[in-house]
Coordinates of C-alpha atoms in Angstrom, one line a residue:
X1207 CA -5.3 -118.6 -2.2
X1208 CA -4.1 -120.6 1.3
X1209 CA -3.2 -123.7 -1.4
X1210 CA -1.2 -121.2 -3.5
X1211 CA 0.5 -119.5 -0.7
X1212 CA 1.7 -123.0 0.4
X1213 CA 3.5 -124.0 -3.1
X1214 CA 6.4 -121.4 -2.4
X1215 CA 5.9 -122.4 1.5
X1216 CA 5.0 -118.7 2.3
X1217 CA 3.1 -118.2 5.5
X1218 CA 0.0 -115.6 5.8
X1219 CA 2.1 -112.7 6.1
X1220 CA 5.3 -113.7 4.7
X1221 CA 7.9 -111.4 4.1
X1222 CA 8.9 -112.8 1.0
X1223 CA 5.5 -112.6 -0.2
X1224 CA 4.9 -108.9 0.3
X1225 CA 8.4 -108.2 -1.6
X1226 CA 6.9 -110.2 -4.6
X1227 CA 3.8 -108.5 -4.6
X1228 CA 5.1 -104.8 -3.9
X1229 CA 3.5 -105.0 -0.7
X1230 CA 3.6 -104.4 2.7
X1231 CA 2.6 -106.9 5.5
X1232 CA 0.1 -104.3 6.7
X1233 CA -1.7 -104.9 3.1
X1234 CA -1.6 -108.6 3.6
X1235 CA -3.1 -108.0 6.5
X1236 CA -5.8 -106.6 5.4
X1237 CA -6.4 -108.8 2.8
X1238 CA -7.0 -111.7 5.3
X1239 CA -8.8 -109.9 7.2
X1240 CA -11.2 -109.1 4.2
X1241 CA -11.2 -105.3 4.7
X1242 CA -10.6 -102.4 1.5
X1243 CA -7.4 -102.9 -0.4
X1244 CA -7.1 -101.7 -3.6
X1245 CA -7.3 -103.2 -7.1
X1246 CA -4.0 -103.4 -8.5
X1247 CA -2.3 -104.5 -5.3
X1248 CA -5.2 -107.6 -5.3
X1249 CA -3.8 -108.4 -8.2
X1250 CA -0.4 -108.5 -7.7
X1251 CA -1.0 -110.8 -4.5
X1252 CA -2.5 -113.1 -6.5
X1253 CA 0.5 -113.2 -9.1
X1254 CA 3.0 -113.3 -6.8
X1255 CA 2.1 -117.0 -5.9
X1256 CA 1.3 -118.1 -9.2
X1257 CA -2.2 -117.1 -9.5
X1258 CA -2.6 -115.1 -13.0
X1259 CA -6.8 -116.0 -13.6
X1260 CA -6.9 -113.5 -10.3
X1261 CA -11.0 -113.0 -11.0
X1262 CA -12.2 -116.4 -10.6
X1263 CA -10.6 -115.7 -7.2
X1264 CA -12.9 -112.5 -6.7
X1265 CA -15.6 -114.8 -8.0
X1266 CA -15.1 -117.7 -5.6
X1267 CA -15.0 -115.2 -2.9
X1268 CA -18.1 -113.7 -3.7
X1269 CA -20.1 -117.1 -3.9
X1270 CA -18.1 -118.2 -0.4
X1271 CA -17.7 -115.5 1.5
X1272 CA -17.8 -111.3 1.6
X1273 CA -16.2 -110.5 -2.0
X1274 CA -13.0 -107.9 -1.3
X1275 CA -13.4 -104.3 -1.6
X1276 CA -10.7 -103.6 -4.6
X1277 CA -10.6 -99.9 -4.3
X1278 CA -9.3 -97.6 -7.7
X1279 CA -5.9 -96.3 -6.9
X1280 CA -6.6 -92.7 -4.9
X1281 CA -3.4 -90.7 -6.4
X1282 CA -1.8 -90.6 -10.1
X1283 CA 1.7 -91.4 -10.4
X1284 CA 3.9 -88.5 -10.3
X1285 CA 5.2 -87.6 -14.1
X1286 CA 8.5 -86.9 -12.7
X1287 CA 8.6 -90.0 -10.7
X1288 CA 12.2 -91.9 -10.9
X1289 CA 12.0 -94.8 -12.3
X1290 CA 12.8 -98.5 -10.2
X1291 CA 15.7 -100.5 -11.4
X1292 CA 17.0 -104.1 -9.5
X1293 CA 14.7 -103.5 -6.3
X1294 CA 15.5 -105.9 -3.4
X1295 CA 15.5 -105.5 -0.1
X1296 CA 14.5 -102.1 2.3
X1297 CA 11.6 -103.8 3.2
X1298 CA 11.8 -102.2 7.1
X1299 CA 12.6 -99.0 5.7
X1300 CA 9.3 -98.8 3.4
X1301 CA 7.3 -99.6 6.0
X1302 CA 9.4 -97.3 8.9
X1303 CA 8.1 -94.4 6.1
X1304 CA 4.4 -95.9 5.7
X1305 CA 4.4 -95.8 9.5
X1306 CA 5.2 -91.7 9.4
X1307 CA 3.0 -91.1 6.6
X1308 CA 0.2 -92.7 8.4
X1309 CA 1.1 -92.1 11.6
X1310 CA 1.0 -96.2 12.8
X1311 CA 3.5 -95.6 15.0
X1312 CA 1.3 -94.2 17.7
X1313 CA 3.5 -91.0 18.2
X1314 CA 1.7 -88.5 20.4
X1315 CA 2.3 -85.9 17.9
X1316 CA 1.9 -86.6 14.0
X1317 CA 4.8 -86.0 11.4
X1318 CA 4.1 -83.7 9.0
X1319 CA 7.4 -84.3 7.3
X1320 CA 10.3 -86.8 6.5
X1321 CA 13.7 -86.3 5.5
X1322 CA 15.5 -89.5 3.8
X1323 CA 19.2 -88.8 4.4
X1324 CA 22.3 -90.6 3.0
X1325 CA 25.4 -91.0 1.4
X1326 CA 25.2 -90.2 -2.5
X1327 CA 24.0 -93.3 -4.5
X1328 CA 22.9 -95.2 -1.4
X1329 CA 19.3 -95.8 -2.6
X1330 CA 17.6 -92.6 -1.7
X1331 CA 15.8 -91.9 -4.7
X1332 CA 14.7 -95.3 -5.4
X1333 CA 13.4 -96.1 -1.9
X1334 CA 11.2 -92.6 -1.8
X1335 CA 10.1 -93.9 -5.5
X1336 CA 9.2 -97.3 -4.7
X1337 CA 7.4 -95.8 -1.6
X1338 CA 4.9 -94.0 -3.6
X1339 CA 4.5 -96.6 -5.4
X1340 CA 3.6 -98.7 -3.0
X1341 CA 1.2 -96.0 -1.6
X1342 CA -0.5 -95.6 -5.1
X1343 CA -1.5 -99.1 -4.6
X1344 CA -2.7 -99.2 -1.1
X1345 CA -5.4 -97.7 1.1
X1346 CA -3.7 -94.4 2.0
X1347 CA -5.3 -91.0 2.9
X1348 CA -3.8 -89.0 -0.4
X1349 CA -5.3 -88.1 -3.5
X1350 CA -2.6 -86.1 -5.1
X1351 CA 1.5 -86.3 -5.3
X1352 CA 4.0 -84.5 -6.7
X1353 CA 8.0 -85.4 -7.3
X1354 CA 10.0 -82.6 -7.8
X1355 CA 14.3 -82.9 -8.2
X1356 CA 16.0 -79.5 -7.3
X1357 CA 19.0 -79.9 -8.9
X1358 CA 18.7 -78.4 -12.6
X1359 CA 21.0 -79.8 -15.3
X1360 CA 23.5 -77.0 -14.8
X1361 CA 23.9 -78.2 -11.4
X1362 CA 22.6 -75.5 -9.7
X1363 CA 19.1 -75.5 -8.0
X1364 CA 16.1 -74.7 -9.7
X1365 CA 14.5 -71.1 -8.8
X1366 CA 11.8 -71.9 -6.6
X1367 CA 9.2 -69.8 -8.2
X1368 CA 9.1 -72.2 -10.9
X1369 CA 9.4 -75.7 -8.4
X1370 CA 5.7 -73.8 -7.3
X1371 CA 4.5 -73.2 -10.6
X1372 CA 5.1 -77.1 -11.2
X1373 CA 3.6 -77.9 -7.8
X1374 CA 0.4 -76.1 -8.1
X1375 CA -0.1 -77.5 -12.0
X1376 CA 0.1 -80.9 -10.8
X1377 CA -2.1 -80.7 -7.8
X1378 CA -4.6 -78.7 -9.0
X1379 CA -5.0 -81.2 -11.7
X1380 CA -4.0 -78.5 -14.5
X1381 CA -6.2 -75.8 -13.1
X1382 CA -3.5 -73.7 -11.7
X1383 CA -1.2 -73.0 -14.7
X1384 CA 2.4 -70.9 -15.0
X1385 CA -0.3 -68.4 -17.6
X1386 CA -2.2 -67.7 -14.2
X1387 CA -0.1 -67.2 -11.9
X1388 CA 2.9 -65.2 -14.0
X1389 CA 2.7 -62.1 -12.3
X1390 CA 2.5 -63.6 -8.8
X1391 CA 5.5 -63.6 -6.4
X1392 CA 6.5 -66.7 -4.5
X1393 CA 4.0 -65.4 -1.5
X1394 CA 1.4 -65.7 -3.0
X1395 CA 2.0 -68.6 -4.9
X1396 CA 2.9 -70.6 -1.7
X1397 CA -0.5 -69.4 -0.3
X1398 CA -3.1 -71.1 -3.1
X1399 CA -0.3 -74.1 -2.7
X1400 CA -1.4 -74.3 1.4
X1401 CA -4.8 -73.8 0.4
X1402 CA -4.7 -76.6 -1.8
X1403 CA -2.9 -79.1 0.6
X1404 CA -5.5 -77.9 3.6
X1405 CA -8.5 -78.9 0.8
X1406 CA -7.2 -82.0 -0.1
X1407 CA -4.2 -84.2 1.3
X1408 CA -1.5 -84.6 -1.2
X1409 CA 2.1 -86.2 -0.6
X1410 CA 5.0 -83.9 -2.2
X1411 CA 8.5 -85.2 -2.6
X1412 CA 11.8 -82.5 -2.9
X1413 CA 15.0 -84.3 -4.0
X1414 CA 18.3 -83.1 -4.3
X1415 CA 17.2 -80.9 -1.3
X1416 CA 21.0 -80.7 -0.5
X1417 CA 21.7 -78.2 -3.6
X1418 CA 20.1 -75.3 -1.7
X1419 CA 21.7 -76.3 1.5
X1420 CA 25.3 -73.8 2.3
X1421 CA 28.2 -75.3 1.2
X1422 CA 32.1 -74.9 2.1
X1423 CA 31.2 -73.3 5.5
X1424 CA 31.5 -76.2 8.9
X1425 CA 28.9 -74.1 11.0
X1426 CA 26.4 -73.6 8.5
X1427 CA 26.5 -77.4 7.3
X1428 CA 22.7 -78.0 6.6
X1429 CA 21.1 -74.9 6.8
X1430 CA 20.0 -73.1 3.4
X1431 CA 22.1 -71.1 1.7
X1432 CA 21.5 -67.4 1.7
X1433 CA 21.2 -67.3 -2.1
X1434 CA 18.4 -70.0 -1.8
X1435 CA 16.6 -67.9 0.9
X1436 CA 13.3 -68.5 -1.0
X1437 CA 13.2 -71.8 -0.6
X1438 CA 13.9 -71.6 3.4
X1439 CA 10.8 -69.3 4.2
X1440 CA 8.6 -72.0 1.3
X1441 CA 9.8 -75.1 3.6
X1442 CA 9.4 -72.7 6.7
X1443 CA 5.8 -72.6 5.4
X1444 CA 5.0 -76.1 4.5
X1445 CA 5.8 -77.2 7.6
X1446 CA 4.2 -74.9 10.2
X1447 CA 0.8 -74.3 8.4
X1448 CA -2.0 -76.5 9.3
X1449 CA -2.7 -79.1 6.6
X1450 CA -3.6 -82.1 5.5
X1451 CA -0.5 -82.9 3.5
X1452 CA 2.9 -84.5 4.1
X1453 CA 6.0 -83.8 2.8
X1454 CA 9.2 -86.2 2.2
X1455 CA 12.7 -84.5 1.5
X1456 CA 15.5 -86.4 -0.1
X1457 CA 19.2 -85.2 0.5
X1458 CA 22.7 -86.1 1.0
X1459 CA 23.0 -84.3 3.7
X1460 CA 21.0 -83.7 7.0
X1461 CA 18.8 -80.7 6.9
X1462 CA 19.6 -79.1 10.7
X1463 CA 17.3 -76.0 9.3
X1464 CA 13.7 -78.5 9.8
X1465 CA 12.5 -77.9 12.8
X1466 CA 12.6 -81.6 14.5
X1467 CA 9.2 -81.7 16.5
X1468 CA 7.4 -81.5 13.1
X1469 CA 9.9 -84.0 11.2
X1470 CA 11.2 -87.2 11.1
X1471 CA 14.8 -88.4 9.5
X1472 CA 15.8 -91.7 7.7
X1473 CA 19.0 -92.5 7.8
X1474 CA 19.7 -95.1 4.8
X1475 CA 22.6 -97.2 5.0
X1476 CA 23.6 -100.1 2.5
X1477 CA 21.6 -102.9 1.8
X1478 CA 21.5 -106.4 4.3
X1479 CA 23.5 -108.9 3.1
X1480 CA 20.9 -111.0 2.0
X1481 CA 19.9 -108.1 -0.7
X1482 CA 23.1 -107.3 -1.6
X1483 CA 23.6 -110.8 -2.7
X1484 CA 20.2 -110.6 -4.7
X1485 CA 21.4 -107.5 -6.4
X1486 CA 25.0 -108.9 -7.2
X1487 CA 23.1 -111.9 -8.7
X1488 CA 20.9 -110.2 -10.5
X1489 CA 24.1 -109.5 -13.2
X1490 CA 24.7 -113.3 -14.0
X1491 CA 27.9 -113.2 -12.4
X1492 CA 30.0 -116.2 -12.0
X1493 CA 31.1 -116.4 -8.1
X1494 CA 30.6 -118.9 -5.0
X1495 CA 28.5 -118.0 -2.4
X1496 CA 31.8 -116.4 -0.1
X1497 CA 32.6 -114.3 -2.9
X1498 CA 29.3 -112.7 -3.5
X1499 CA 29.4 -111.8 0.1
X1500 CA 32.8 -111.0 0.2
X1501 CA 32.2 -108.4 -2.7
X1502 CA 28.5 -107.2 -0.9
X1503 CA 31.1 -106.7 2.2
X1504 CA 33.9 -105.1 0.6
X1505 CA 31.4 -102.0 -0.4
X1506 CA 29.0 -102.5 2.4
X1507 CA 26.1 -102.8 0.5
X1508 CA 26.4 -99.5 -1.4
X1509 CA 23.5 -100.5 -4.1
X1510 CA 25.2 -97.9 -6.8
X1511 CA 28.7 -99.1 -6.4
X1512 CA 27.8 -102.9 -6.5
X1513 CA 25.6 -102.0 -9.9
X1514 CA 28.9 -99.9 -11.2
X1515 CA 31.5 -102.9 -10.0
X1516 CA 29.2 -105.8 -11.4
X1517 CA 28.8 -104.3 -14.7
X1518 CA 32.7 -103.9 -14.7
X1519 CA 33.2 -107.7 -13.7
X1520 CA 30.9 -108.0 -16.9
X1521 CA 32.7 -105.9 -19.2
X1522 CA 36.2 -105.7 -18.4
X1523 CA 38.7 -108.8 -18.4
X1524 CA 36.9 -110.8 -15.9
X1525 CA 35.1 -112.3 -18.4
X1526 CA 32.1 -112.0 -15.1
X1527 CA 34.0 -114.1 -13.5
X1528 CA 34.7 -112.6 -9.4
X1529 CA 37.5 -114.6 -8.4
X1530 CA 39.7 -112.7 -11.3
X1531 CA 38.3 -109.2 -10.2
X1532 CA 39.6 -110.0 -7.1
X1533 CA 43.0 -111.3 -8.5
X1534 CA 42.9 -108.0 -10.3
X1535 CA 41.9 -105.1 -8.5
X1536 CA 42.6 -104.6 -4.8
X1537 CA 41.0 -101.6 -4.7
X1538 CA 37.4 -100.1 -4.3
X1539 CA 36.7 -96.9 -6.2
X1540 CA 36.7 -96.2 -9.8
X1541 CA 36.2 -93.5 -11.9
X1542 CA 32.2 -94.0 -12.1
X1543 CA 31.8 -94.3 -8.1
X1544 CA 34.6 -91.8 -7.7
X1545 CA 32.7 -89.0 -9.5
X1546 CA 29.8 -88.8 -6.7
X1547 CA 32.3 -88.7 -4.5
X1548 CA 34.1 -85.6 -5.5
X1549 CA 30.1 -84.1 -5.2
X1550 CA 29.8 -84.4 -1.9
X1551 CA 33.2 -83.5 -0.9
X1552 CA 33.2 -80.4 -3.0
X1553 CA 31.3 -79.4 -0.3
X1554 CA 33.3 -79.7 2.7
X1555 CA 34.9 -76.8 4.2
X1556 CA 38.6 -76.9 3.8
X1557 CA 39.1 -77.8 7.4
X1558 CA 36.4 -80.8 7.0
X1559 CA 38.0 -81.8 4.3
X1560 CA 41.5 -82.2 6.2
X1561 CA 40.5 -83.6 8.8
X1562 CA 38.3 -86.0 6.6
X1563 CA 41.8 -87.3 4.7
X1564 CA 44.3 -87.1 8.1
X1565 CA 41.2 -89.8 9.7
X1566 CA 41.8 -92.2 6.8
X1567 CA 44.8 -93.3 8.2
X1568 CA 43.3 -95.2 11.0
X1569 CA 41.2 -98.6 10.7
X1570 CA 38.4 -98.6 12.2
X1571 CA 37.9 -101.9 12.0
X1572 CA 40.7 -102.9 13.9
X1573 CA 40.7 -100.6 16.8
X1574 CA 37.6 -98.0 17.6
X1575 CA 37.8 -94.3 16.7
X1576 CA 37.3 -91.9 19.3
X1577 CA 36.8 -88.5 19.4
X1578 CA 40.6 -87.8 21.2
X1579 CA 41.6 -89.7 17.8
X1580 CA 40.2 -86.9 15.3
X1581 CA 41.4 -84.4 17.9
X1582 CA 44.9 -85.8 17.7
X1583 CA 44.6 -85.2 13.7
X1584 CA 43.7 -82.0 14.7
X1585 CA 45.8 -80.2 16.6
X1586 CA 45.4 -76.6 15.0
X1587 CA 41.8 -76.4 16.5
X1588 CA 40.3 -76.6 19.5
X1589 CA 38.5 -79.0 20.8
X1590 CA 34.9 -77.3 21.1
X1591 CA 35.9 -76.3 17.1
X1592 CA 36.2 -79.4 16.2
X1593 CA 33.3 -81.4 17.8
X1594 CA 31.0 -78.8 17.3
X1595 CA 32.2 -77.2 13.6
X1596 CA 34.0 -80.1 11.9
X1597 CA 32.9 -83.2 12.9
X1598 CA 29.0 -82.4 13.0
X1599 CA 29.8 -81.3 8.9
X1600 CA 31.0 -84.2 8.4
X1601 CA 28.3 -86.2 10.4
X1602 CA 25.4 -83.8 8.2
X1603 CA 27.2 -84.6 5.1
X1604 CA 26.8 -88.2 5.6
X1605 CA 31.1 -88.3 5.3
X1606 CA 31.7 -89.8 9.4
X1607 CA 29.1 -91.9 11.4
X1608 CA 29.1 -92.8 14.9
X1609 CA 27.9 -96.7 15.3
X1610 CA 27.3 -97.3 19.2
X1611 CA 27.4 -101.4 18.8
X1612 CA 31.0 -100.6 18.1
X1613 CA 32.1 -97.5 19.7
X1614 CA 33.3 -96.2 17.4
X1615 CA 33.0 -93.3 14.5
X1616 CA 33.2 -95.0 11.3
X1617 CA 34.2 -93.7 7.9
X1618 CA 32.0 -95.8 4.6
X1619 CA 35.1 -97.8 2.8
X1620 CA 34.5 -96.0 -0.4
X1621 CA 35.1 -92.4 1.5
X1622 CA 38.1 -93.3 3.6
X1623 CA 39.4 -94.7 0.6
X1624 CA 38.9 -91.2 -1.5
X1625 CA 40.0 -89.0 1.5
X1626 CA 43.3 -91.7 1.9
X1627 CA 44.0 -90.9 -2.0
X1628 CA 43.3 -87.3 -1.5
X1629 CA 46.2 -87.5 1.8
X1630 CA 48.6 -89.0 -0.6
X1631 CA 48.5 -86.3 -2.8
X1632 CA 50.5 -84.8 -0.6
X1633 CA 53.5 -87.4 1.2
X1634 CA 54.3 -84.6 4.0
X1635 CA 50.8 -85.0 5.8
X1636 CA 50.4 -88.7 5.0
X1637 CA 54.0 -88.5 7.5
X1638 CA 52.1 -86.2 9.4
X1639 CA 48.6 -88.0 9.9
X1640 CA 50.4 -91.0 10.8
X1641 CA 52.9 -89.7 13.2
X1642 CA 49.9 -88.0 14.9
X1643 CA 48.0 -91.1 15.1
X1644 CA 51.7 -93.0 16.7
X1645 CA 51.4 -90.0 19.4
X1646 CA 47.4 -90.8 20.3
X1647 CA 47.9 -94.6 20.1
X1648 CA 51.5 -94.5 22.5
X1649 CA 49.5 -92.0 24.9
X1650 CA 46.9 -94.8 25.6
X1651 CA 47.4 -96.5 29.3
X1652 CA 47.7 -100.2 29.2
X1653 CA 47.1 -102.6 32.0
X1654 CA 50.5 -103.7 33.9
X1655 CA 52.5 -106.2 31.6
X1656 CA 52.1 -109.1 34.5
X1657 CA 48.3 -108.8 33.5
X1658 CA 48.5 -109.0 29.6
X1659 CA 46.6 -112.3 28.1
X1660 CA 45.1 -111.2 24.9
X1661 CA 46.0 -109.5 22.2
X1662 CA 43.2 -106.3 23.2
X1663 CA 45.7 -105.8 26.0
X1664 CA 48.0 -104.6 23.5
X1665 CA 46.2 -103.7 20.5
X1666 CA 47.4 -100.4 20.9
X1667 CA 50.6 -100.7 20.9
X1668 CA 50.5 -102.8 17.7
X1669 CA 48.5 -99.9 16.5
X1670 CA 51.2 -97.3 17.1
X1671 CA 53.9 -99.0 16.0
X1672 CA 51.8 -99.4 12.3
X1673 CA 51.5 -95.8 12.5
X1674 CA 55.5 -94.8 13.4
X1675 CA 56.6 -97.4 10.7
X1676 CA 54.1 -95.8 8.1
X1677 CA 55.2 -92.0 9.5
X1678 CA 59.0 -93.3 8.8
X1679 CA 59.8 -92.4 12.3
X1680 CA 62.2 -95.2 12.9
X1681 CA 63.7 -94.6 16.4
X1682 CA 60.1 -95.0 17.9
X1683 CA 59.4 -98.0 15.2
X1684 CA 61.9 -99.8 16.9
X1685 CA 61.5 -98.8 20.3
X1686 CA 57.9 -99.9 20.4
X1687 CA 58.7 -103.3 18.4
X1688 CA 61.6 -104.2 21.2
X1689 CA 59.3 -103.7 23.7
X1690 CA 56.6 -106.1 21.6
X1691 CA 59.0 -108.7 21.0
X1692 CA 60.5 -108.7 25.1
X1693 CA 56.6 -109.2 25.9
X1694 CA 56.1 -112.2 23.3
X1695 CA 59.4 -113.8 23.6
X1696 CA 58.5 -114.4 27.7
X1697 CA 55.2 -113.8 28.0
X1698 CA 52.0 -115.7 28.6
X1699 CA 51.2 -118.5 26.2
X1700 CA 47.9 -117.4 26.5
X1701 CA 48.9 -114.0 24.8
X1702 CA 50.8 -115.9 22.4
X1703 CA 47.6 -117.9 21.0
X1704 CA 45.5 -114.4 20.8
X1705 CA 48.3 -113.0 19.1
X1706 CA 48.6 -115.9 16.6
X1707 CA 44.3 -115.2 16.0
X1708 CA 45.8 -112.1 15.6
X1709 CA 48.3 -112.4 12.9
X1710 CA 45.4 -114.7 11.2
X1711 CA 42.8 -112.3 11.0
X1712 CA 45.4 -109.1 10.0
X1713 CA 46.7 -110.9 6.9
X1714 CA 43.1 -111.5 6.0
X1715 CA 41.2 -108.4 6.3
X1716 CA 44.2 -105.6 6.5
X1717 CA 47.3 -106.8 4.2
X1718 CA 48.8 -103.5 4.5
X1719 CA 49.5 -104.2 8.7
X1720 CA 51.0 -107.9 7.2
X1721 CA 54.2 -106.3 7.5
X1722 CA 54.5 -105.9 10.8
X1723 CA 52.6 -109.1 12.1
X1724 CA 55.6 -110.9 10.2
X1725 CA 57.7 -108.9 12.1
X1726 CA 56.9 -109.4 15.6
X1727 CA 58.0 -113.1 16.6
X1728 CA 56.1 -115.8 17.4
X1729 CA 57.0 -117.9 20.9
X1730 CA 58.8 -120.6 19.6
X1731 CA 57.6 -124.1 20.1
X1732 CA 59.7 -125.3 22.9
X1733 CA 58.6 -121.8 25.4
X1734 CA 55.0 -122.4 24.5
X1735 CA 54.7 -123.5 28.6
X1736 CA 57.0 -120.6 30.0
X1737 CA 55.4 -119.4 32.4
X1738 CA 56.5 -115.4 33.2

């Protein structure tokens, strides 16, 4: 096995190496160390660095040393279980969730459950599906699990009574059928469940748990809906009865009703760069290096929307061929990625859901949105309305995120750019949104003009006059542009040269502020010395 490892260059417990085996470094772990792992993950260790004839392995073991303890796997699969398509990556975040489940992290008090919250087609699903996998296939406390998806085809949730029915079938290996329990309410259904998870430990798994969550209403955002009332007091139940189970809930939205000393939340993001680029590649596109990462970039690794977008670059007129989808199409949604969208914001109060769209106007990107921002979008509520109402919504329904690296609330591209084509619908508030965003940017103090020598000293000033040119208020346009130009026409050189990177970087990552970097002038060669 250490002459195999070596071929691919893989160290003991290299990360590579557990994402070719399904594995976790914990396993490989213990798999040096010679202690219990089970059978099939053995196996798969062994395959993943070329070795197929795995028992001669055991055999030479045995004769050499202290033959491994290949456990049976201690839990069926699921028969609902999602399946797992173009895995890569989310290595950290299976083994964040392993570290929960099995309470590695050392936390004083152990998690009974875990919600996996994110955007819709982030990779929810599939990373709680791999998980169990992973835990079928590893030394792990459970000997039962159970998937159930809340959302029924109509797209409505499922009546709870019969999510129990399925739950006690499947963990009382059959014994407990819908025949049996038929004339029993949800009360006492829930108690044999308890009594089945305090007799044995099981792992159960809720998706979709946002469909019985209260929608259209910004103070109720993630709490259950009253028609789903059932379902509260069964989660109420699962989580504050003694046990030996745990419990993993999946949802688009954060789930404020759980109390938060007994569970844990994942937020999932997009993938790292380095798996968006496997995924991308997985298609057999045709693209250089900068343009697989460009495109993993452009959606921030949104695993569903890269899928969607490579199989279009396959398909359409590109011919697979990136270069040509970006000569083609300059912009990010379409109708596929679009559609699970419009789920999530059906959802939004009507308030969210303005605010949401007057917020698209800004970049974050090129200048950090504050709270005084969204309140200057907002000037029909007040302030405690909108931090406490509005934005937390749109925080629990995964729509606005604050990133503290940047300081800054930050909108996913794919939502700003639905909530920007839901503004345009309607010109009057795009003129609105923007002039509100000229009257926050012109409100913010700058340092004395002697003392300006990058282009951060006046970034906001750039900003608002973007936003009184895209408002079509001309006078202060032009007001804020003359003052621009005075400043760069006789100001320091040292300004000049950060407003230059300036220029550089808009016409690269924001065309549509490449108007007005062409506009402002640039301190002609023969006053690059001038000193002010």
């Amino acid at each position: 096995m250490n002459l195999a490892r070596r071929n691919p260059g893989w160290n003991k417990n290299d990360r590579l190496w557990c994402e070719a085996a399904y594995t976790s470094k914990a396993t490989l772990k213990r798999f040096w160390a010679r202690r219990s792992i089970r059978r099939e993950t053995f196996i798969d260790i062994c395959k993943a660095v070329g070795i197929d004839n795995w028992e001669d392995v055991v055999e030479r073991s045995d004769r050499q040393e202290k033959k491994p303890n290949l456990s049976h796997t201690t839990f069926p699969l699921p028969d609902k279980l999602p399946p797992v398509r173009n895995w890569v990556g989310r290595s950290q975040e299976l083994n964040t969730l392993k570290s929960y489940l099995l309470n590695t992290d050392n936390s004083p008090t152990p998690t009974t459950a875990i919600s996996i919250v994110g955007l819709a087609g982030i990779g929810k699903t599939t990373l709680a599906s791999q998980l169990v996998r992973e835990l079928h296939r590893e030394a792990t406390p459970f000997v039962a699990a159970a998937w159930e998806c809340l959302l029924s085809p109509t797209g409505v949730a499922l009546p709870c009574d019969r999510i129990l029915d399925s739950l006690l079938l499947s963990l009382s290996n059959g014994e407990v059928t819908p025949a049996i329990t038929a004339h029993e309410d949800c009360l006492t259904k829930t108690e044999r469940l308890i009594q089945l998870l305090k007799n044995k430990p099981c792992l159960l798994l809720f998706d979709r748990l946002e469909t019985v969550l209260t929608a259209g209403d910004a103070r109720k955002a993630g709490y259950f809906a009253h028609e789903y009332s059932e379902y509260a007091w069964f989660f109420q139940q699962l989580l504050e009865t003694e046990h030996q189970s745990k419990i993993i809930f999946i949802s688009r939205e954060c789930v404020a009703a759980l109390p938060p000393t007994l569970t844990r939340e994942l937020s999932l993001n997009g993938l790292d760069t380095e798996a968006a680029l496997k995924l991308l590649q997985s298609f057999s596109l045709t693209a250089t290096d900068e343009e697989f990462t460009q495109l993993a970039h452009r959606y921030q690794g949104h695993p569903k929307a890269l899928e969607l977008i490579a199989s279009s670059i396959q398909n359409d007129e590109c011919k697979g061929e990136v270069s040509t989808f970006f000569q083609v199409q300059d912009w990010l949604l379409t109708q596929e990625i679009e559609s699970f969208l419009d789920e999530t914001l059906s959802r939004l109060s009507d308030l969210a859901l303005t605010c949401l769209c007057r917020i698209s106007v800004y970049e974050p990107s090129e200048y950090p949105l504050t709270v005084m921002a969204i309140a200057s979008q907002m000037p029909e509520v007040a302030l405690y309305e909108l931090k406490e109402n509005i934005m937390r919504e749109l925080k629990r329904r995964q729509l606005l995120c604050y990133t503290p690296d940047w300081l800054s609330y930050q909108l996913h591209p794919l939502v700003r750019e639905k909530a920007d084509r839901l503004l345009k619908q309607n010109p009057e508030q795009v003129q609105t949104a923007h002039r509100q965003a000229y009257q926050y940017f012109i409100s913010i103090p700058l340092k004395p003009e002697s003392a300006w020598t990058e282009i951060e000293d006046i970034k906001s000033l750039v900003r608002a006059h973007y936003h009184a040119y895209q408002g079509e208020d001309w006078e202060e346009a032009e007001r804020v542009m003359s003052g621009l130009s005075e400043c760069l026409q006789f100001g320091d050189a040292q300004l000049q040269d950060s407003f230059q990177d300036y220029r550089d970087r808009v016409q690269q990552n924001c065309p549509n502020l490449w108007h007005l970097s062409k506009q402002i002038p640039v301190l002609p060669a023969d006053l690059q010395d001038h000193d002010s």
